[in-house]
Amino acid sequence: MSLYAYLLLPVGGTLSCPEAAQAEADILAAHFRHLQRLQVGQLLKLAGVGGQANFGLVLFEAESSAMAEAVMNADPLVSSGCMTAQCVPFQVVLQTAGVQLHNAA
């Protein structure tokens, strides 16, 4: 297994799906379920939002770049056209032992 990341960026600079606000909420809920499935399958390593939720980052494991692309393209935020994403191989350069990431809030 190799590590991959995809950065989610809103189309047009702000998260505003082509559909109505309720459809956007449904897509965000589906996106969260997609991440939960990756977590249950022990593929998800980290997912979060930055700024005022104007971008997202998903770090996960996949067997191949084709599988990684499929995981990204299956994300409802990507498949709906709400956000653009690019999947890239990811390599951890430094990691502090025993440090667990948590919400800053």
mmCIF file of N, CA, C and O in Angstrom:
data_model
loop_
_atom_site.group_PDB
_atom_site.id
_atom_site.type_symbol
_atom_site.label_atom_id
_atom_site.label_comp_id
_atom_site.label_asym_id
_atom_site.label_seq_id
_atom_site.Cartn_x
_atom_site.Cartn_y
_atom_site.Cartn_z
ATOM 1 N N MET A 1 0.840 -1.184 0.000
ATOM 2 C CA MET A 1 0.000 0.000 0.000
ATOM 3 C C MET A 1 0.883 1.245 0.000
ATOM 4 O O MET A 1 1.896 1.284 0.680
ATOM 5 N N SER A 2 0.447 2.234 -0.728
ATOM 6 C CA SER A 2 1.150 3.513 -0.789
ATOM 7 C C SER A 2 0.234 4.617 -0.281
ATOM 8 O O SER A 2 -0.989 4.491 -0.292
ATOM 9 N N LEU A 3 0.855 5.704 0.112
ATOM 10 C CA LEU A 3 0.123 6.841 0.648
ATOM 11 C C LEU A 3 -0.173 7.835 -0.472
ATOM 12 O O LEU A 3 0.698 8.127 -1.296
ATOM 13 N N TYR A 4 -1.412 8.363 -0.483
ATOM 14 C CA TYR A 4 -1.853 9.350 -1.465
ATOM 15 C C TYR A 4 -2.595 10.456 -0.747
ATOM 16 O O TYR A 4 -3.100 10.277 0.367
ATOM 17 N N ALA A 5 -2.682 11.603 -1.411
ATOM 18 C CA ALA A 5 -3.452 12.721 -0.883
ATOM 19 C C ALA A 5 -4.224 13.360 -2.018
ATOM 20 O O ALA A 5 -3.789 13.340 -3.171
ATOM 21 N N TYR A 6 -5.398 13.887 -1.672
ATOM 22 C CA TYR A 6 -6.059 14.781 -2.615
ATOM 23 C C TYR A 6 -6.540 16.018 -1.894
ATOM 24 O O TYR A 6 -6.998 15.973 -0.770
ATOM 25 N N LEU A 7 -6.327 17.134 -2.577
ATOM 26 C CA LEU A 7 -6.724 18.439 -2.087
ATOM 27 C C LEU A 7 -8.023 18.812 -2.778
ATOM 28 O O LEU A 7 -8.118 18.760 -4.003
ATOM 29 N N LEU A 8 -9.030 19.136 -1.987
ATOM 30 C CA LEU A 8 -10.339 19.540 -2.506
ATOM 31 C C LEU A 8 -10.414 21.059 -2.519
ATOM 32 O O LEU A 8 -10.193 21.698 -1.490
ATOM 33 N N LEU A 9 -10.707 21.624 -3.680
ATOM 34 C CA LEU A 9 -10.864 23.067 -3.810
ATOM 35 C C LEU A 9 -12.218 23.374 -4.416
ATOM 36 O O LEU A 9 -12.617 22.747 -5.402
ATOM 37 N N PRO A 10 -12.938 24.348 -3.859
ATOM 38 C CA PRO A 10 -14.259 24.669 -4.392
ATOM 39 C C PRO A 10 -14.181 25.240 -5.804
ATOM 40 O O PRO A 10 -13.275 26.001 -6.115
ATOM 41 N N VAL A 11 -15.111 24.858 -6.626
ATOM 42 C CA VAL A 11 -15.216 25.399 -7.975
ATOM 43 C C VAL A 11 -15.597 26.871 -7.837
ATOM 44 O O VAL A 11 -16.524 27.215 -7.112
ATOM 45 N N GLY A 12 -14.866 27.756 -8.468
ATOM 46 C CA GLY A 12 -15.174 29.175 -8.388
ATOM 47 C C GLY A 12 -14.688 29.854 -7.121
ATOM 48 O O GLY A 12 -15.037 30.999 -6.857
ATOM 49 N N GLY A 13 -13.914 29.152 -6.288
ATOM 50 C CA GLY A 13 -13.338 29.774 -5.106
ATOM 51 C C GLY A 13 -14.166 29.676 -3.842
ATOM 52 O O GLY A 13 -13.683 29.911 -2.757
ATOM 53 N N THR A 14 -15.460 29.361 -3.952
ATOM 54 C CA THR A 14 -16.297 29.171 -2.767
ATOM 55 C C THR A 14 -17.115 27.913 -2.954
ATOM 56 O O THR A 14 -17.445 27.540 -4.075
ATOM 57 N N LEU A 15 -17.438 27.266 -1.847
ATOM 58 C CA LEU A 15 -18.246 26.049 -1.926
ATOM 59 C C LEU A 15 -19.682 26.444 -2.238
ATOM 60 O O LEU A 15 -20.404 26.947 -1.401
ATOM 61 N N SER A 16 -20.046 26.256 -3.464
ATOM 62 C CA SER A 16 -21.411 26.536 -3.899
ATOM 63 C C SER A 16 -21.700 25.605 -5.057
ATOM 64 O O SER A 16 -21.238 25.823 -6.172
ATOM 65 N N CYS A 17 -22.412 24.558 -4.771
ATOM 66 C CA CYS A 17 -22.721 23.570 -5.787
ATOM 67 C C CYS A 17 -23.691 24.156 -6.794
ATOM 68 O O CYS A 17 -24.453 25.070 -6.476
ATOM 69 N N PRO A 18 -23.687 23.599 -7.998
ATOM 70 C CA PRO A 18 -24.642 24.060 -9.001
ATOM 71 C C PRO A 18 -26.093 23.851 -8.560
ATOM 72 O O PRO A 18 -26.972 24.587 -8.972
ATOM 73 N N GLU A 19 -26.321 22.866 -7.675
ATOM 74 C CA GLU A 19 -27.672 22.590 -7.206
ATOM 75 C C GLU A 19 -28.051 23.528 -6.063
ATOM 76 O O GLU A 19 -27.262 24.349 -5.628
ATOM 77 N N ALA A 20 -29.240 23.365 -5.544
ATOM 78 C CA ALA A 20 -29.754 24.193 -4.447
ATOM 79 C C ALA A 20 -29.023 23.881 -3.140
ATOM 80 O O ALA A 20 -28.275 22.912 -3.039
ATOM 81 N N ALA A 21 -29.274 24.698 -2.124
ATOM 82 C CA ALA A 21 -28.604 24.559 -0.828
ATOM 83 C C ALA A 21 -28.862 23.198 -0.191
ATOM 84 O O ALA A 21 -27.960 22.615 0.409
ATOM 85 N N GLN A 22 -30.074 22.658 -0.290
ATOM 86 C CA GLN A 22 -30.367 21.347 0.291
ATOM 87 C C GLN A 22 -29.565 20.258 -0.410
ATOM 88 O O GLN A 22 -29.036 19.359 0.229
ATOM 89 N N ALA A 23 -29.434 20.375 -1.715
ATOM 90 C CA ALA A 23 -28.629 19.406 -2.459
ATOM 91 C C ALA A 23 -27.173 19.479 -2.006
ATOM 92 O O ALA A 23 -26.504 18.458 -1.879
ATOM 93 N N GLU A 24 -26.697 20.696 -1.743
ATOM 94 C CA GLU A 24 -25.323 20.869 -1.267
ATOM 95 C C GLU A 24 -25.125 20.179 0.084
ATOM 96 O O GLU A 24 -24.123 19.500 0.307
ATOM 97 N N ALA A 25 -26.093 20.347 0.975
ATOM 98 C CA ALA A 25 -26.024 19.691 2.286
ATOM 99 C C ALA A 25 -26.031 18.176 2.129
ATOM 100 O O ALA A 25 -25.301 17.468 2.831
ATOM 101 N N ASP A 26 -26.829 17.660 1.210
ATOM 102 C CA ASP A 26 -26.868 16.218 0.954
ATOM 103 C C ASP A 26 -25.531 15.717 0.424
ATOM 104 O O ASP A 26 -25.062 14.641 0.800
ATOM 105 N N ILE A 27 -24.902 16.498 -0.446
ATOM 106 C CA ILE A 27 -23.603 16.120 -1.015
ATOM 107 C C ILE A 27 -22.532 16.121 0.076
ATOM 108 O O ILE A 27 -21.690 15.220 0.133
ATOM 109 N N LEU A 28 -22.556 17.125 0.948
ATOM 110 C CA LEU A 28 -21.588 17.156 2.058
ATOM 111 C C LEU A 28 -21.768 15.957 2.981
ATOM 112 O O LEU A 28 -20.791 15.363 3.434
ATOM 113 N N ALA A 29 -23.020 15.564 3.246
ATOM 114 C CA ALA A 29 -23.284 14.385 4.084
ATOM 115 C C ALA A 29 -22.767 13.118 3.393
ATOM 116 O O ALA A 29 -22.176 12.249 4.039
ATOM 117 N N ALA A 30 -22.966 13.026 2.088
ATOM 118 C CA ALA A 30 -22.474 11.864 1.329
ATOM 119 C C ALA A 30 -20.947 11.836 1.326
ATOM 120 O O ALA A 30 -20.336 10.767 1.403
ATOM 121 N N HIS A 31 -20.316 13.010 1.239
ATOM 122 C CA HIS A 31 -18.856 13.111 1.302
ATOM 123 C C HIS A 31 -18.355 12.562 2.641
ATOM 124 O O HIS A 31 -17.392 11.787 2.697
ATOM 125 N N PHE A 32 -19.018 12.947 3.733
ATOM 126 C CA PHE A 32 -18.626 12.474 5.058
ATOM 127 C C PHE A 32 -18.774 10.955 5.155
ATOM 128 O O PHE A 32 -17.897 10.275 5.701
ATOM 129 N N ARG A 33 -19.848 10.410 4.603
ATOM 130 C CA ARG A 33 -20.031 8.943 4.612
ATOM 131 C C ARG A 33 -18.938 8.255 3.790
ATOM 132 O O ARG A 33 -18.448 7.183 4.163
ATOM 133 N N HIS A 34 -18.533 8.868 2.683
ATOM 134 C CA HIS A 34 -17.441 8.340 1.854
ATOM 135 C C HIS A 34 -16.162 8.244 2.694
ATOM 136 O O HIS A 34 -15.476 7.214 2.682
ATOM 137 N N LEU A 35 -15.863 9.305 3.447
ATOM 138 C CA LEU A 35 -14.674 9.298 4.305
ATOM 139 C C LEU A 35 -14.793 8.260 5.416
ATOM 140 O O LEU A 35 -13.815 7.588 5.746
ATOM 141 N N GLN A 36 -15.991 8.109 5.964
ATOM 142 C CA GLN A 36 -16.199 7.103 7.010
ATOM 143 C C GLN A 36 -15.969 5.689 6.472
ATOM 144 O O GLN A 36 -15.395 4.852 7.170
ATOM 145 N N ARG A 37 -16.392 5.421 5.236
ATOM 146 C CA ARG A 37 -16.144 4.097 4.641
ATOM 147 C C ARG A 37 -14.647 3.845 4.486
ATOM 148 O O ARG A 37 -14.164 2.739 4.737
ATOM 149 N N LEU A 38 -13.901 4.869 4.095
ATOM 150 C CA LEU A 38 -12.443 4.731 3.999
ATOM 151 C C LEU A 38 -11.838 4.471 5.373
ATOM 152 O O LEU A 38 -10.908 3.673 5.505
ATOM 153 N N GLN A 39 -12.393 5.115 6.385
ATOM 154 C CA GLN A 39 -11.909 4.929 7.753
ATOM 155 C C GLN A 39 -12.183 3.510 8.239
ATOM 156 O O GLN A 39 -11.301 2.863 8.806
ATOM 157 N N VAL A 40 -13.386 3.012 8.009
ATOM 158 C CA VAL A 40 -13.742 1.653 8.418
ATOM 159 C C VAL A 40 -12.841 0.637 7.716
ATOM 160 O O VAL A 40 -12.418 -0.349 8.311
ATOM 161 N N GLY A 41 -12.516 0.902 6.458
ATOM 162 C CA GLY A 41 -11.623 0.025 5.700
ATOM 163 C C GLY A 41 -10.157 0.229 6.034
ATOM 164 O O GLY A 41 -9.290 -0.383 5.418
ATOM 165 N N GLN A 42 -9.881 1.089 7.001
ATOM 166 C CA GLN A 42 -8.531 1.397 7.469
ATOM 167 C C GLN A 42 -7.637 1.970 6.376
ATOM 168 O O GLN A 42 -6.420 1.806 6.397
ATOM 169 N N LEU A 43 -8.253 2.645 5.408
ATOM 170 C CA LEU A 43 -7.488 3.306 4.353
ATOM 171 C C LEU A 43 -7.253 4.775 4.677
ATOM 172 O O LEU A 43 -6.231 5.338 4.310
ATOM 173 N N LEU A 44 -8.201 5.413 5.351
ATOM 174 C CA LEU A 44 -8.105 6.832 5.673
ATOM 175 C C LEU A 44 -7.083 7.053 6.777
ATOM 176 O O LEU A 44 -7.114 6.395 7.813
ATOM 177 N N LYS A 45 -6.191 7.985 6.546
ATOM 178 C CA LYS A 45 -5.186 8.339 7.552
ATOM 179 C C LYS A 45 -5.492 9.684 8.184
ATOM 180 O O LYS A 45 -5.228 9.893 9.357
ATOM 181 N N LEU A 46 -6.049 10.613 7.396
ATOM 182 C CA LEU A 46 -6.354 11.942 7.893
ATOM 183 C C LEU A 46 -7.281 12.632 6.906
ATOM 184 O O LEU A 46 -7.127 12.469 5.704
ATOM 185 N N ALA A 47 -8.229 13.371 7.416
ATOM 186 C CA ALA A 47 -9.087 14.211 6.575
ATOM 187 C C ALA A 47 -9.441 15.444 7.370
ATOM 188 O O ALA A 47 -9.645 15.379 8.579
ATOM 189 N N GLY A 48 -9.477 16.578 6.694
ATOM 190 C CA GLY A 48 -9.825 17.803 7.399
ATOM 191 C C GLY A 48 -10.097 18.939 6.444
ATOM 192 O O GLY A 48 -9.942 18.814 5.227
ATOM 193 N N VAL A 49 -10.532 20.042 7.036
ATOM 194 C CA VAL A 49 -10.824 21.249 6.273
ATOM 195 C C VAL A 49 -9.897 22.358 6.726
ATOM 196 O O VAL A 49 -9.408 22.362 7.852
ATOM 197 N N GLY A 50 -9.671 23.313 5.845
ATOM 198 C CA GLY A 50 -8.814 24.436 6.174
ATOM 199 C C GLY A 50 -9.505 25.749 5.912
ATOM 200 O O GLY A 50 -10.520 25.815 5.217
ATOM 201 N N GLY A 51 -8.931 26.785 6.472
ATOM 202 C CA GLY A 51 -9.522 28.106 6.322
ATOM 203 C C GLY A 51 -10.911 28.111 6.919
ATOM 204 O O GLY A 51 -11.150 27.548 7.974
ATOM 205 N N GLN A 52 -11.828 28.714 6.242
ATOM 206 C CA GLN A 52 -13.227 28.713 6.666
ATOM 207 C C GLN A 52 -13.963 27.667 5.843
ATOM 208 O O GLN A 52 -14.930 27.950 5.156
ATOM 209 N N ALA A 53 -13.435 26.434 5.915
ATOM 210 C CA ALA A 53 -13.962 25.294 5.162
ATOM 211 C C ALA A 53 -13.913 25.551 3.662
ATOM 212 O O ALA A 53 -14.753 25.071 2.921
ATOM 213 N N ASN A 54 -12.883 26.303 3.220
ATOM 214 C CA ASN A 54 -12.781 26.577 1.792
ATOM 215 C C ASN A 54 -11.810 25.651 1.063
ATOM 216 O O ASN A 54 -11.561 25.828 -0.121
ATOM 217 N N PHE A 55 -11.260 24.673 1.769
ATOM 218 C CA PHE A 55 -10.526 23.594 1.111
ATOM 219 C C PHE A 55 -10.498 22.396 2.039
ATOM 220 O O PHE A 55 -10.713 22.503 3.247
ATOM 221 N N GLY A 56 -10.267 21.236 1.458
ATOM 222 C CA GLY A 56 -10.175 20.017 2.246
ATOM 223 C C GLY A 56 -8.963 19.215 1.820
ATOM 224 O O GLY A 56 -8.461 19.363 0.712
ATOM 225 N N LEU A 57 -8.499 18.355 2.718
ATOM 226 C CA LEU A 57 -7.362 17.483 2.442
ATOM 227 C C LEU A 57 -7.712 16.085 2.916
ATOM 228 O O LEU A 57 -8.205 15.912 4.038
ATOM 229 N N VAL A 58 -7.478 15.105 2.050
ATOM 230 C CA VAL A 58 -7.721 13.705 2.391
ATOM 231 C C VAL A 58 -6.417 12.949 2.162
ATOM 232 O O VAL A 58 -5.843 12.999 1.080
ATOM 233 N N LEU A 59 -5.942 12.277 3.203
ATOM 234 C CA LEU A 59 -4.719 11.481 3.153
ATOM 235 C C LEU A 59 -5.121 10.032 3.384
ATOM 236 O O LEU A 59 -5.766 9.718 4.382
ATOM 237 N N PHE A 60 -4.755 9.146 2.455
ATOM 238 C CA PHE A 60 -5.234 7.769 2.516
ATOM 239 C C PHE A 60 -4.258 6.815 1.836
ATOM 240 O O PHE A 60 -3.346 7.246 1.132
ATOM 241 N N GLU A 61 -4.465 5.520 2.067
ATOM 242 C CA GLU A 61 -3.649 4.492 1.432
ATOM 243 C C GLU A 61 -4.427 3.844 0.293
ATOM 244 O O GLU A 61 -5.651 3.694 0.371
ATOM 245 N N ALA A 62 -3.682 3.448 -0.739
ATOM 246 C CA ALA A 62 -4.269 2.731 -1.871
ATOM 247 C C ALA A 62 -3.217 1.796 -2.446
ATOM 248 O O ALA A 62 -2.012 2.015 -2.275
ATOM 249 N N GLU A 63 -3.687 0.760 -3.124
ATOM 250 C CA GLU A 63 -2.776 -0.234 -3.701
ATOM 251 C C GLU A 63 -2.072 0.263 -4.955
ATOM 252 O O GLU A 63 -1.012 -0.235 -5.307
ATOM 253 N N SER A 64 -2.671 1.246 -5.637
ATOM 254 C CA SER A 64 -2.095 1.750 -6.885
ATOM 255 C C SER A 64 -2.598 3.163 -7.134
ATOM 256 O O SER A 64 -3.565 3.611 -6.508
ATOM 257 N N SER A 65 -1.952 3.851 -8.073
ATOM 258 C CA SER A 65 -2.414 5.194 -8.415
ATOM 259 C C SER A 65 -3.797 5.141 -9.051
ATOM 260 O O SER A 65 -4.604 6.052 -8.847
ATOM 261 N N ALA A 66 -4.105 4.073 -9.789
ATOM 262 C CA ALA A 66 -5.438 3.931 -10.379
ATOM 263 C C ALA A 66 -6.500 3.792 -9.287
ATOM 264 O O ALA A 66 -7.579 4.393 -9.372
ATOM 265 N N MET A 67 -6.187 3.016 -8.244
ATOM 266 C CA MET A 67 -7.126 2.876 -7.136
ATOM 267 C C MET A 67 -7.280 4.202 -6.391
ATOM 268 O O MET A 67 -8.383 4.582 -5.993
ATOM 269 N N ALA A 68 -6.186 4.920 -6.224
ATOM 270 C CA ALA A 68 -6.236 6.221 -5.544
ATOM 271 C C ALA A 68 -7.118 7.196 -6.322
ATOM 272 O O ALA A 68 -7.944 7.908 -5.742
ATOM 273 N N GLU A 69 -6.957 7.230 -7.627
ATOM 274 C CA GLU A 69 -7.801 8.089 -8.472
ATOM 275 C C GLU A 69 -9.271 7.692 -8.347
ATOM 276 O O GLU A 69 -10.144 8.550 -8.284
ATOM 277 N N ALA A 70 -9.539 6.391 -8.298
ATOM 278 C CA ALA A 70 -10.921 5.917 -8.163
ATOM 279 C C ALA A 70 -11.521 6.347 -6.824
ATOM 280 O O ALA A 70 -12.690 6.741 -6.770
ATOM 281 N N VAL A 71 -10.733 6.277 -5.759
ATOM 282 C CA VAL A 71 -11.202 6.717 -4.442
ATOM 283 C C VAL A 71 -11.557 8.199 -4.487
ATOM 284 O O VAL A 71 -12.615 8.623 -4.018
ATOM 285 N N MET A 72 -10.679 9.008 -5.081
ATOM 286 C CA MET A 72 -10.927 10.445 -5.175
ATOM 287 C C MET A 72 -12.170 10.729 -6.022
ATOM 288 O O MET A 72 -13.031 11.512 -5.628
ATOM 289 N N ASN A 73 -12.262 10.080 -7.169
ATOM 290 C CA ASN A 73 -13.395 10.325 -8.068
ATOM 291 C C ASN A 73 -14.720 9.843 -7.495
ATOM 292 O O ASN A 73 -15.781 10.327 -7.900
ATOM 293 N N ALA A 74 -14.675 8.905 -6.551
ATOM 294 C CA ALA A 74 -15.893 8.419 -5.898
ATOM 295 C C ALA A 74 -16.370 9.371 -4.798
ATOM 296 O O ALA A 74 -17.489 9.223 -4.299
ATOM 297 N N ASP A 75 -15.547 10.339 -4.427
ATOM 298 C CA ASP A 75 -15.945 11.313 -3.413
ATOM 299 C C ASP A 75 -17.079 12.163 -3.990
ATOM 300 O O ASP A 75 -16.924 12.779 -5.053
ATOM 301 N N PRO A 76 -18.229 12.214 -3.325
ATOM 302 C CA PRO A 76 -19.364 12.970 -3.849
ATOM 303 C C PRO A 76 -19.084 14.451 -4.102
ATOM 304 O O PRO A 76 -19.686 15.041 -4.996
ATOM 305 N N LEU A 77 -18.160 15.061 -3.359
ATOM 306 C CA LEU A 77 -17.822 16.456 -3.642
ATOM 307 C C LEU A 77 -17.155 16.599 -4.999
ATOM 308 O O LEU A 77 -17.314 17.612 -5.676
ATOM 309 N N VAL A 78 -16.416 15.567 -5.405
ATOM 310 C CA VAL A 78 -15.745 15.579 -6.707
ATOM 311 C C VAL A 78 -16.722 15.187 -7.813
ATOM 312 O O VAL A 78 -16.857 15.889 -8.818
ATOM 313 N N SER A 79 -17.416 14.067 -7.610
ATOM 314 C CA SER A 79 -18.309 13.561 -8.671
ATOM 315 C C SER A 79 -19.483 14.498 -8.948
ATOM 316 O O SER A 79 -20.006 14.517 -10.057
ATOM 317 N N SER A 80 -19.876 15.310 -7.964
ATOM 318 C CA SER A 80 -20.980 16.258 -8.155
ATOM 319 C C SER A 80 -20.533 17.534 -8.860
ATOM 320 O O SER A 80 -21.365 18.309 -9.320
ATOM 321 N N GLY A 81 -19.235 17.769 -8.906
ATOM 322 C CA GLY A 81 -18.730 18.998 -9.504
ATOM 323 C C GLY A 81 -18.656 20.168 -8.532
ATOM 324 O O GLY A 81 -18.336 21.280 -8.938
ATOM 325 N N CYS A 82 -18.935 19.930 -7.247
ATOM 326 C CA CYS A 82 -18.848 21.007 -6.250
ATOM 327 C C CYS A 82 -17.408 21.435 -6.017
ATOM 328 O O CYS A 82 -17.144 22.608 -5.759
ATOM 329 N N MET A 83 -16.500 20.465 -6.067
ATOM 330 C CA MET A 83 -15.094 20.761 -5.807
ATOM 331 C C MET A 83 -14.232 20.063 -6.851
ATOM 332 O O MET A 83 -14.606 19.012 -7.376
ATOM 333 N N THR A 84 -13.100 20.663 -7.113
ATOM 334 C CA THR A 84 -12.098 20.016 -7.950
ATOM 335 C C THR A 84 -11.095 19.343 -7.019
ATOM 336 O O THR A 84 -10.969 19.716 -5.847
ATOM 337 N N ALA A 85 -10.408 18.362 -7.540
ATOM 338 C CA ALA A 85 -9.421 17.651 -6.726
ATOM 339 C C ALA A 85 -8.314 17.126 -7.612
ATOM 340 O O ALA A 85 -8.519 16.863 -8.801
ATOM 341 N N GLN A 86 -7.154 16.990 -7.022
ATOM 342 C CA GLN A 86 -6.016 16.375 -7.695
ATOM 343 C C GLN A 86 -5.413 15.370 -6.744
ATOM 344 O O GLN A 86 -5.132 15.685 -5.580
ATOM 345 N N CYS A 87 -5.225 14.155 -7.226
ATOM 346 C CA CYS A 87 -4.671 13.074 -6.419
ATOM 347 C C CYS A 87 -3.176 12.944 -6.717
ATOM 348 O O CYS A 87 -2.771 12.905 -7.883
ATOM 349 N N VAL A 88 -2.382 12.902 -5.645
ATOM 350 C CA VAL A 88 -0.934 12.801 -5.810
ATOM 351 C C VAL A 88 -0.370 11.814 -4.801
ATOM 352 O O VAL A 88 -0.905 11.658 -3.703
ATOM 353 N N PRO A 89 0.728 11.135 -5.159
ATOM 354 C CA PRO A 89 1.414 10.308 -4.168
ATOM 355 C C PRO A 89 1.911 11.218 -3.038
ATOM 356 O O PRO A 89 2.261 12.381 -3.271
ATOM 357 N N PHE A 90 1.927 10.702 -1.829
ATOM 358 C CA PHE A 90 2.307 11.507 -0.668
ATOM 359 C C PHE A 90 3.357 10.749 0.123
ATOM 360 O O PHE A 90 3.251 9.543 0.314
ATOM 361 N N GLN A 91 4.374 11.460 0.567
ATOM 362 C CA GLN A 91 5.437 10.852 1.360
ATOM 363 C C GLN A 91 5.621 11.647 2.642
ATOM 364 O O GLN A 91 5.830 12.864 2.606
ATOM 365 N N VAL A 92 5.522 10.977 3.774
ATOM 366 C CA VAL A 92 5.784 11.623 5.059
ATOM 367 C C VAL A 92 7.288 11.809 5.182
ATOM 368 O O VAL A 92 8.060 10.871 5.019
ATOM 369 N N VAL A 93 7.702 13.038 5.458
ATOM 370 C CA VAL A 93 9.115 13.349 5.591
ATOM 371 C C VAL A 93 9.512 13.382 7.063
ATOM 372 O O VAL A 93 10.533 12.839 7.448
ATOM 373 N N LEU A 94 8.693 13.998 7.895
ATOM 374 C CA LEU A 94 8.934 14.050 9.330
ATOM 375 C C LEU A 94 7.634 13.745 10.062
ATOM 376 O O LEU A 94 6.570 14.188 9.654
ATOM 377 N N GLN A 95 7.752 13.020 11.135
ATOM 378 C CA GLN A 95 6.597 12.735 11.980
ATOM 379 C C GLN A 95 7.097 12.613 13.399
ATOM 380 O O GLN A 95 8.063 11.901 13.669
ATOM 381 N N THR A 96 6.456 13.303 14.307
ATOM 382 C CA THR A 96 6.839 13.250 15.705
ATOM 383 C C THR A 96 6.177 12.052 16.366
ATOM 384 O O THR A 96 4.957 11.892 16.290
ATOM 385 N N ALA A 97 6.972 11.210 16.984
ATOM 386 C CA ALA A 97 6.449 10.005 17.635
ATOM 387 C C ALA A 97 5.499 10.392 18.763
ATOM 388 O O ALA A 97 5.754 11.325 19.527
ATOM 389 N N GLY A 98 4.397 9.699 18.833
ATOM 390 C CA GLY A 98 3.449 9.882 19.917
ATOM 391 C C GLY A 98 2.513 11.071 19.779
ATOM 392 O O GLY A 98 1.654 11.294 20.616
ATOM 393 N N VAL A 99 2.672 11.867 18.723
ATOM 394 C CA VAL A 99 1.807 13.023 18.538
ATOM 395 C C VAL A 99 0.562 12.598 17.795
ATOM 396 O O VAL A 99 0.626 11.946 16.757
ATOM 397 N N GLN A 100 -0.596 12.951 18.374
ATOM 398 C CA GLN A 100 -1.863 12.686 17.718
ATOM 399 C C GLN A 100 -2.471 14.020 17.333
ATOM 400 O O GLN A 100 -2.505 14.949 18.143
ATOM 401 N N LEU A 101 -2.950 14.114 16.090
ATOM 402 C CA LEU A 101 -3.575 15.341 15.638
ATOM 403 C C LEU A 101 -4.961 15.449 16.212
ATOM 404 O O LEU A 101 -5.658 14.463 16.395
ATOM 405 N N HIS A 102 -5.382 16.668 16.524
ATOM 406 C CA HIS A 102 -6.719 16.908 17.067
ATOM 407 C C HIS A 102 -7.201 18.269 16.606
ATOM 408 O O HIS A 102 -6.436 19.064 16.062
ATOM 409 N N ASN A 103 -8.464 18.543 16.824
ATOM 410 C CA ASN A 103 -9.024 19.842 16.478
ATOM 411 C C ASN A 103 -8.387 20.936 17.307
ATOM 412 O O ASN A 103 -8.161 20.778 18.496
ATOM 413 N N ALA A 104 -8.124 22.045 16.672
ATOM 414 C CA ALA A 104 -7.576 23.195 17.375
ATOM 415 C C ALA A 104 -8.657 23.929 18.147
ATOM 416 O O ALA A 104 -8.381 24.665 19.068
ATOM 417 N N ALA A 105 -9.895 23.744 17.747
ATOM 418 C CA ALA A 105 -11.016 24.481 18.370
ATOM 419 C C ALA A 105 -11.386 23.941 19.729
ATOM 420 O O ALA A 105 -11.173 22.901 20.169
#
